[in-house]
PDB file of C-alpha atoms and ligand atoms in Angstrom:
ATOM      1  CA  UNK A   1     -22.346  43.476  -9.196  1.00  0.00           C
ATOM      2  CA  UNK A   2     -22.459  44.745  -5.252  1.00  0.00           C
ATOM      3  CA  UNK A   3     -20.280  47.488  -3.948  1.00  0.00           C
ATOM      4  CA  UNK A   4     -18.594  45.712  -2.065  1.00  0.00           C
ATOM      5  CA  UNK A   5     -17.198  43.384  -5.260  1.00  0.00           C
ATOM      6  CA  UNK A   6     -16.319  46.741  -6.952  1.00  0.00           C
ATOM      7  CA  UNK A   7     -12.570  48.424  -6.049  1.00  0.00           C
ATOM      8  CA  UNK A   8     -13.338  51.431  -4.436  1.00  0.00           C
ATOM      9  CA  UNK A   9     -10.866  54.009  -7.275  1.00  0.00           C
ATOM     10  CA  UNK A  10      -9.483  57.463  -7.102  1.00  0.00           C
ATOM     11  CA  UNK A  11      -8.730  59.075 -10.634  1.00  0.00           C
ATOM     12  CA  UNK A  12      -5.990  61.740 -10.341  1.00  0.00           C
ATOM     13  CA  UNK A  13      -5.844  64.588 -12.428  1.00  0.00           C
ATOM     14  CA  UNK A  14      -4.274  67.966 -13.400  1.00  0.00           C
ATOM     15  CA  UNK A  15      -6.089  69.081 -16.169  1.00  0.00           C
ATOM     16  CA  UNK A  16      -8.793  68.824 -18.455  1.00  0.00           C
ATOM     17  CA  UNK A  17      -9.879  65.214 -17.706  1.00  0.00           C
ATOM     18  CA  UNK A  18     -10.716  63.380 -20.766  1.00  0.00           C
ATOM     19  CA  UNK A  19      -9.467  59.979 -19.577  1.00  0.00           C
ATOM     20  CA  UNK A  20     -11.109  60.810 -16.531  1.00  0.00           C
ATOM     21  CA  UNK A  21     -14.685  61.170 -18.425  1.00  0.00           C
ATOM     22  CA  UNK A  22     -13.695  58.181 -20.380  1.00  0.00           C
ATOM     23  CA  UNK A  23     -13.632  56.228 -16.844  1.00  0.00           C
ATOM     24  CA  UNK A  24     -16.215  57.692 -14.965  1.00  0.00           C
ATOM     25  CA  UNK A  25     -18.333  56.520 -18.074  1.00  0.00           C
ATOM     26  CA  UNK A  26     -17.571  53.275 -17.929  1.00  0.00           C
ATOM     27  CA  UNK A  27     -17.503  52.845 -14.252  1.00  0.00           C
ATOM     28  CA  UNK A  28     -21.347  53.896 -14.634  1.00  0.00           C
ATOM     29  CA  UNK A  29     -22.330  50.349 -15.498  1.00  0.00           C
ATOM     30  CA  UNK A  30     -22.882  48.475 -12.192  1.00  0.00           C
ATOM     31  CA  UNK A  31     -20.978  45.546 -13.529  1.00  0.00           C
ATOM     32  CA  UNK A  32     -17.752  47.536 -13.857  1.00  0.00           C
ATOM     33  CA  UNK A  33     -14.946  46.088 -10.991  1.00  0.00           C
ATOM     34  CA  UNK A  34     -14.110  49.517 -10.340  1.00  0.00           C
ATOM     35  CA  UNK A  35     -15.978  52.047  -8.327  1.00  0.00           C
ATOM     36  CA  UNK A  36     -14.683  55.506  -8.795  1.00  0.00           C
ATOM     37  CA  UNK A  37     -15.180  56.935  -5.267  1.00  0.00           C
ATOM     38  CA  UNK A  38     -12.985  60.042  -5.466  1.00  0.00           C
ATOM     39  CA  UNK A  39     -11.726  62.508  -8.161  1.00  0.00           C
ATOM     40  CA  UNK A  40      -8.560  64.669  -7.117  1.00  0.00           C
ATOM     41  CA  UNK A  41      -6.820  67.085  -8.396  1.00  0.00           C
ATOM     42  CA  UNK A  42      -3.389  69.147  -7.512  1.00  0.00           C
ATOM     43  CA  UNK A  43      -4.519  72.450  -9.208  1.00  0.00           C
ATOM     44  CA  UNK A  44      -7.565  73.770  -7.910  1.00  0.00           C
ATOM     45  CA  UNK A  45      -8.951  75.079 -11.493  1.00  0.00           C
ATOM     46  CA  UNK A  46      -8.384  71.849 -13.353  1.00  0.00           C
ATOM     47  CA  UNK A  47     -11.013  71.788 -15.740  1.00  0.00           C
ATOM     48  CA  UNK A  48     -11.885  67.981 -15.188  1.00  0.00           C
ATOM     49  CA  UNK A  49     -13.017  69.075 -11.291  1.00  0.00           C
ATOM     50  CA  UNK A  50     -16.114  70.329 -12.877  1.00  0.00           C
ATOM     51  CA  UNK A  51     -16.681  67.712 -15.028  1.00  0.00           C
ATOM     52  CA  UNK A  52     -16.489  65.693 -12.693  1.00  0.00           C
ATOM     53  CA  UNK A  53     -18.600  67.565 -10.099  1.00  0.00           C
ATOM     54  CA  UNK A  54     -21.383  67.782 -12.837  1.00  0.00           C
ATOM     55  CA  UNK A  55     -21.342  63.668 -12.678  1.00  0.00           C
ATOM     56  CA  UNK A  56     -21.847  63.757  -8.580  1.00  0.00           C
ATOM     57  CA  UNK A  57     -18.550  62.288  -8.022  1.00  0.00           C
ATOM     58  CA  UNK A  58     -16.751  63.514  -4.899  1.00  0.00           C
ATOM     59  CA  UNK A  59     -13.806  65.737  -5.147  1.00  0.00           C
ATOM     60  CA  UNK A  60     -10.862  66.749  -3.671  1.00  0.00           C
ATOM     61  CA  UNK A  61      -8.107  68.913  -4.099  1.00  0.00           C
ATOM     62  CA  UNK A  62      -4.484  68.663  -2.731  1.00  0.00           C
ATOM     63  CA  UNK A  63      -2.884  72.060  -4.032  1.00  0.00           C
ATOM     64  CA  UNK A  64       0.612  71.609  -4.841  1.00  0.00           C
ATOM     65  CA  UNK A  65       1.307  75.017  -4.170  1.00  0.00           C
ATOM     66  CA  UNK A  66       0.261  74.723  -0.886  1.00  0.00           C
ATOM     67  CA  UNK A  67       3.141  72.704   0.439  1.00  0.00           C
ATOM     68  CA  UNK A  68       6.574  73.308   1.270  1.00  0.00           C
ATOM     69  CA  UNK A  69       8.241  69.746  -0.331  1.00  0.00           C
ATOM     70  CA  UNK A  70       7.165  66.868  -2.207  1.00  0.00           C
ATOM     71  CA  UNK A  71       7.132  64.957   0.935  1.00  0.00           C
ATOM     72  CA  UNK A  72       4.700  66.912   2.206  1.00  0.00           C
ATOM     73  CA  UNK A  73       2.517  67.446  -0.600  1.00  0.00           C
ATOM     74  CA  UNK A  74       2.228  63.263  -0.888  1.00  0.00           C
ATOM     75  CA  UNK A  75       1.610  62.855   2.377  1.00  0.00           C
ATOM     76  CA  UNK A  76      -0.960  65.082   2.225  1.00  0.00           C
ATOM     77  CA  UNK A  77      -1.968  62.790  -1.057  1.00  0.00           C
ATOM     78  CA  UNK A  78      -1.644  59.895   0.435  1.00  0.00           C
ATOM     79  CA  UNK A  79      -3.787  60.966   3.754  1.00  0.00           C
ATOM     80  CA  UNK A  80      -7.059  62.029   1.524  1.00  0.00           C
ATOM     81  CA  UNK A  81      -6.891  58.889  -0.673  1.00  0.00           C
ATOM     82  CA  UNK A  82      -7.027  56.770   2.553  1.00  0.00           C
ATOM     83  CA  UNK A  83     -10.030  58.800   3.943  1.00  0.00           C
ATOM     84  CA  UNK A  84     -11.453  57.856   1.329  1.00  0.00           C
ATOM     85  CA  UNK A  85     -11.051  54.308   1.617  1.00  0.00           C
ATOM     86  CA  UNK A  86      -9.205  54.019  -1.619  1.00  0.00           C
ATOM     87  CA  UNK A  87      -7.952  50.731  -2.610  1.00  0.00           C
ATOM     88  CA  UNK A  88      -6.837  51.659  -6.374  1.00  0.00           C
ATOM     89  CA  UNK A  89      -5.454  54.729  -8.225  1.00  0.00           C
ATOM     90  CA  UNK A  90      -5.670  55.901 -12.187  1.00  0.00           C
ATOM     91  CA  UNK A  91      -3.523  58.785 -12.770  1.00  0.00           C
ATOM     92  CA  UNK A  92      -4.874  60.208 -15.399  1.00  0.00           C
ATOM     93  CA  UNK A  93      -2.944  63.440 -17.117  1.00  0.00           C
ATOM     94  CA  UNK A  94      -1.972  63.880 -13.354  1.00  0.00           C
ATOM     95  CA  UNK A  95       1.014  66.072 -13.685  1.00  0.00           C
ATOM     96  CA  UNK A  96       3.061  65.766 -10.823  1.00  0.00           C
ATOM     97  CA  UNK A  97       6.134  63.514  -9.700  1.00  0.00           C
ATOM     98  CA  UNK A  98       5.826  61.289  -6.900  1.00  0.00           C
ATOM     99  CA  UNK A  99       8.360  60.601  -3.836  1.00  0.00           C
ATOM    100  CA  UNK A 100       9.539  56.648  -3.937  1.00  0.00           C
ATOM    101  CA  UNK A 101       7.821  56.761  -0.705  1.00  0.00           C
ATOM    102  CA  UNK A 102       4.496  57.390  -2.149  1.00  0.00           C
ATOM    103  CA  UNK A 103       4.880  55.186  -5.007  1.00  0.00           C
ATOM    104  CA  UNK A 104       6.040  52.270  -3.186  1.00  0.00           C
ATOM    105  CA  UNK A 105       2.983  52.599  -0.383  1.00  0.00           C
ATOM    106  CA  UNK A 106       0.862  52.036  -3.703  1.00  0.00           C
ATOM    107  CA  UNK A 107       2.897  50.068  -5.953  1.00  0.00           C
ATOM    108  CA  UNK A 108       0.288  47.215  -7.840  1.00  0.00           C
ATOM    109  CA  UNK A 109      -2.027  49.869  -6.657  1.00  0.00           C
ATOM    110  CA  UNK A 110      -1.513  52.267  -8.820  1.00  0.00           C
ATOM    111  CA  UNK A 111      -1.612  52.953 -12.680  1.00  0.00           C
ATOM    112  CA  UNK A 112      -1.517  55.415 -15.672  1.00  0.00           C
ATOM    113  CA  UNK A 113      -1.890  56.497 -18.811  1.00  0.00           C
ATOM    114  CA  UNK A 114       0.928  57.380 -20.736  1.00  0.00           C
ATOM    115  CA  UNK A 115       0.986  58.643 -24.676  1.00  0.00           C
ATOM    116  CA  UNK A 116       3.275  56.928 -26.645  1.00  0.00           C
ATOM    117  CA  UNK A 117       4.344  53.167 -26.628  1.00  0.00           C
ATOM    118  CA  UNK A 118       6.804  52.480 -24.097  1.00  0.00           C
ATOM    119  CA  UNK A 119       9.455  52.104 -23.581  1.00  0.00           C
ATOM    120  CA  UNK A 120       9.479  54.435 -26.552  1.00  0.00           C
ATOM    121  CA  UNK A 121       9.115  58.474 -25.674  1.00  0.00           C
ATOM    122  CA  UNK A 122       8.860  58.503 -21.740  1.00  0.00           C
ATOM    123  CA  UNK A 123       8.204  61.878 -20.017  1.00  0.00           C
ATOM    124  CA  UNK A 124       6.819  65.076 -22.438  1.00  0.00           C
ATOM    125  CA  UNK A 125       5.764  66.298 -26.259  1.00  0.00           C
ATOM    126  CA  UNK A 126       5.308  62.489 -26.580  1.00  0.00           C
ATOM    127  CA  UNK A 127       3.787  63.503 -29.769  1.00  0.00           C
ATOM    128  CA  UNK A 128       5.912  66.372 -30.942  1.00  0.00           C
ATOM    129  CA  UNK A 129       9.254  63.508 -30.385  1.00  0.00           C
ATOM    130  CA  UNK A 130       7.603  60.476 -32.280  1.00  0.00           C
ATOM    131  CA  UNK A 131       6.914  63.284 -35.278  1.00  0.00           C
ATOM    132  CA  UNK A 132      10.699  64.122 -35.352  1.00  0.00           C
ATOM    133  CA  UNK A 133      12.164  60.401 -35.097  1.00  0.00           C
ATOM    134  CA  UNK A 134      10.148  59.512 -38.018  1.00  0.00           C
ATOM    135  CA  UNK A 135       8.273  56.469 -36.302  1.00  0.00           C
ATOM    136  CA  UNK A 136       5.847  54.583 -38.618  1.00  0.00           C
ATOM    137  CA  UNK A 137       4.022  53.480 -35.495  1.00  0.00           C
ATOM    138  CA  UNK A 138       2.732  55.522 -31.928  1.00  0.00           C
ATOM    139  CA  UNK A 139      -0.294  55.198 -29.277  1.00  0.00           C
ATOM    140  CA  UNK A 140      -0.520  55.000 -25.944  1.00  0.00           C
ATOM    141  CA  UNK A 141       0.269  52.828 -22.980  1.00  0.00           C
ATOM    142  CA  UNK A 142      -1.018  51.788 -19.971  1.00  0.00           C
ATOM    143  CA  UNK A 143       1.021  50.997 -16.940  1.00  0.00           C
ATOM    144  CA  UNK A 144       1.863  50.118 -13.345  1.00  0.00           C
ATOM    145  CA  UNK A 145       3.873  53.356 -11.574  1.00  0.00           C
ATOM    146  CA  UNK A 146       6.724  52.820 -10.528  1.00  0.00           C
ATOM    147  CA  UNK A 147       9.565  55.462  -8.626  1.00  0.00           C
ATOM    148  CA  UNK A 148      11.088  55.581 -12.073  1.00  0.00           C
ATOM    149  CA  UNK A 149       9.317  57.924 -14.593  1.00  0.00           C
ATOM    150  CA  UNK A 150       6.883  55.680 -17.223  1.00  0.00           C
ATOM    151  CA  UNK A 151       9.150  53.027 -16.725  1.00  0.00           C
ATOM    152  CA  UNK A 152       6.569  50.582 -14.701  1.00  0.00           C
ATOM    153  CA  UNK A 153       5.381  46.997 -16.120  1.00  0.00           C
ATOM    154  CA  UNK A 154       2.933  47.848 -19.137  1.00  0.00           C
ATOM    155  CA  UNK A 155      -0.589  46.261 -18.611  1.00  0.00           C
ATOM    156  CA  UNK A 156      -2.077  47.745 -22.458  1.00  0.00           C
ATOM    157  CA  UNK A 157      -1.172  49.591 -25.266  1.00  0.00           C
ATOM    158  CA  UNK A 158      -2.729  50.903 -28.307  1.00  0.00           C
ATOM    159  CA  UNK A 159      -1.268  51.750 -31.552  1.00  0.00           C
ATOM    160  CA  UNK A 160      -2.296  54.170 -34.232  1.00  0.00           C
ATOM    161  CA  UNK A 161      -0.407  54.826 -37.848  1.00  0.00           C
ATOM    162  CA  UNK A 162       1.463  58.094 -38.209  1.00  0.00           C
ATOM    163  CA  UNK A 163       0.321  59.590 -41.548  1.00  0.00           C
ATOM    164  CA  UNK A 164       1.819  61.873 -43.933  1.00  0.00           C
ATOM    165  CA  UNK A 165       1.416  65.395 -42.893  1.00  0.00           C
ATOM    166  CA  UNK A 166       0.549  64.681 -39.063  1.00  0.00           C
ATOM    167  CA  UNK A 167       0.932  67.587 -36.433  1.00  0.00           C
ATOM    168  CA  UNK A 168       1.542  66.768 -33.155  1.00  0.00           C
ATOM    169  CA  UNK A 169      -2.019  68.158 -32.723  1.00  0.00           C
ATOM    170  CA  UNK A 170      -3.699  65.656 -35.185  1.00  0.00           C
ATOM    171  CA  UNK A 171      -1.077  62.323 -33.678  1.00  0.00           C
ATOM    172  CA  UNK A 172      -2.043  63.897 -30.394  1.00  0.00           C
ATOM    173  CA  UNK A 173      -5.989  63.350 -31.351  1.00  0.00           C
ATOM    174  CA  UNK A 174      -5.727  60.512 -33.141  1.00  0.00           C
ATOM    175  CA  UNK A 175      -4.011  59.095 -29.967  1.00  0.00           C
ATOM    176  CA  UNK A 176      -6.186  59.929 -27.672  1.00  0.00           C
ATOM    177  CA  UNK A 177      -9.690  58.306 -29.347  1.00  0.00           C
ATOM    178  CA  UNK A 178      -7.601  55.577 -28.285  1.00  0.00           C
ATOM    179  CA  UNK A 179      -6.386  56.492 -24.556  1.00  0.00           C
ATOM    180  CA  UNK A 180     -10.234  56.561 -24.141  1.00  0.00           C
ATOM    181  CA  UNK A 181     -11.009  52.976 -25.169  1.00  0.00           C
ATOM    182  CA  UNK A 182      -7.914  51.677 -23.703  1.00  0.00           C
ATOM    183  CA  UNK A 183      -7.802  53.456 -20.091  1.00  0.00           C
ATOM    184  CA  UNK A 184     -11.182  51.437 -19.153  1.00  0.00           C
ATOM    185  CA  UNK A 185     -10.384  48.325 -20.633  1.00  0.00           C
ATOM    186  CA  UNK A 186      -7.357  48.226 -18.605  1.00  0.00           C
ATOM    187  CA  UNK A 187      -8.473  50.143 -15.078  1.00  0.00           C
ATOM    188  CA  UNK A 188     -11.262  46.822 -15.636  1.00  0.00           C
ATOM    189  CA  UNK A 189      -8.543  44.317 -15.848  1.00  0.00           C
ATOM    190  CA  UNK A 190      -6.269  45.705 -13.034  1.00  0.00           C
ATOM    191  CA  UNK A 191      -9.158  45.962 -10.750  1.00  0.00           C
ATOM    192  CA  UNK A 192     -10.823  42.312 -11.119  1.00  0.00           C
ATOM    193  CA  UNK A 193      -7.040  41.106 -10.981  1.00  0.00           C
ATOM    194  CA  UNK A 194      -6.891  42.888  -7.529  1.00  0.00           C
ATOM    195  CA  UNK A 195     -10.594  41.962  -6.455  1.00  0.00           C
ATOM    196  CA  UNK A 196      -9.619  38.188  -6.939  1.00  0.00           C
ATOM    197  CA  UNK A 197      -6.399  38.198  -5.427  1.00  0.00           C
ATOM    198  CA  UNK A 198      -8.149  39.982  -2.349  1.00  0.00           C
ATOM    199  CA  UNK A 199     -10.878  37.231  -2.214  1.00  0.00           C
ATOM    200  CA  UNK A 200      -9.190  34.029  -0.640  1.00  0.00           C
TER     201      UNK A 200
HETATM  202  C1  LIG B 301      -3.227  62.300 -21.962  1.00  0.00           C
HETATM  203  O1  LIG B 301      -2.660  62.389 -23.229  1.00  0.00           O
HETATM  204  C2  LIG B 301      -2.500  61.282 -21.114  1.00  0.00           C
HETATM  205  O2  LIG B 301      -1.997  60.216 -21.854  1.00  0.00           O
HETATM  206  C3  LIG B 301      -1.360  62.082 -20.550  1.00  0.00           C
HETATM  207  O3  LIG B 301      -1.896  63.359 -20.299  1.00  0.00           O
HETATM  208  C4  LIG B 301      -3.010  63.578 -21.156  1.00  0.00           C
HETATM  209  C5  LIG B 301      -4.182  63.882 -20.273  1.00  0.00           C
HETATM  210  O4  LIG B 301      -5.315  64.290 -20.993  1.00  0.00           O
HETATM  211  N1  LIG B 301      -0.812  61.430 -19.396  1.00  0.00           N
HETATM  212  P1  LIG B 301      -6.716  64.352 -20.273  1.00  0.00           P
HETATM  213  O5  LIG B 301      -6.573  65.315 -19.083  1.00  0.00           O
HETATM  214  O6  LIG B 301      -7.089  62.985 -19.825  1.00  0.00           O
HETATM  215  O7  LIG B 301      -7.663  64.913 -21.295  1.00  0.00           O
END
């Protein structure tokens, strides 16, 4: 597949990356629809920055820190992603809430990874929460942001069991083996959706 057929993608991140791996992996076959073009982070030690320098991807950092307001900071965001000619964006354990400003510039254009199934367990411990209601069921979902917090249209989920004696350590692992097969899969089908629509 050309470049040019290929949506030119920035993976977001905050900290260790491995959905981010898990992408940049598959976006290594040349007949992947996305092209990942940028890798940024809002903390400057996240540990996926190396990893992802070690694969020659370009990255960027937008420190949080460094601005005075959200607005700022996601302007800031929004200015580097465009530089970069980005047409599509995969949070990916990207820790930070966006304005409705931001979100709506990128709405359709913009997805993540989120661990439980939702509507089930938005925001944080996913894990630690689906232990203590005593679900039979959890995994992971896949969805389109929206201003609302994990509350966007869901594109893919994945479900694992919850066994007897989980942690939310082990649910947590057994989880994410599945965030890794499922973020691709879905980043593929979001991005030849767009690359069609953008065709005619
Ligand atoms: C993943 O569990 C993801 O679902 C959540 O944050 C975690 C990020 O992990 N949004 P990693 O940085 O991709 O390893």
């Amino acid at each position: 597949m050309s470049d040019e057929v290929r949506v030119p993608t920035a993976i977001l991140i905050s900290g260790r990356g491995s959905n981010m791996a898990a992408l940049l992996a598959a976006a290594q076959d040349p007949g992947y629809p996305a092209r990942i073009v940028l890798v940024l982070s809002n903390r400057p030690g996240a540990a996926g920055l190396a990893r992802a320098r070690e694969t020659g991807i370009p990255t960027a950092v937008v420190d949080h820190a460094a601005h005075p307001d959200r607005e700022s900071f996601d302007a800031a965001l929004d200015a580097r992603l465009r530089a970069a000619g980005v047409e599509l964006v995969a949070l990916a354990g990207f820790m930070r809430i966006l304005t409705e400003g931001f979100v709506r510039a990128w709405e359709g254009r913009m997805i993540n990874i989120h661990p439980s199934l939702l509507p089930a367990f938005r925001g944080t411990r996913t894990h630690e929460r689906a232990l203590a209601a005593g679900v039979a069921e959890h995994g992971c979902t896949v969805h389109h942001v929206v201003p609302e917090l994990d509350a966007g249209p869901t594109i893919a989920q994945a479900r694992v069991p919850v066994l007897q004696g989980d942690t939310p350590e082990i649910l947590a692992e057994r989880v994410l083996a599945q965030e890794h097969a499922l973020y691709p899969r879905a980043l593929a089908d979001v991005a030849r959706t767009l690359r069609d629509a953008t065709r005619h």
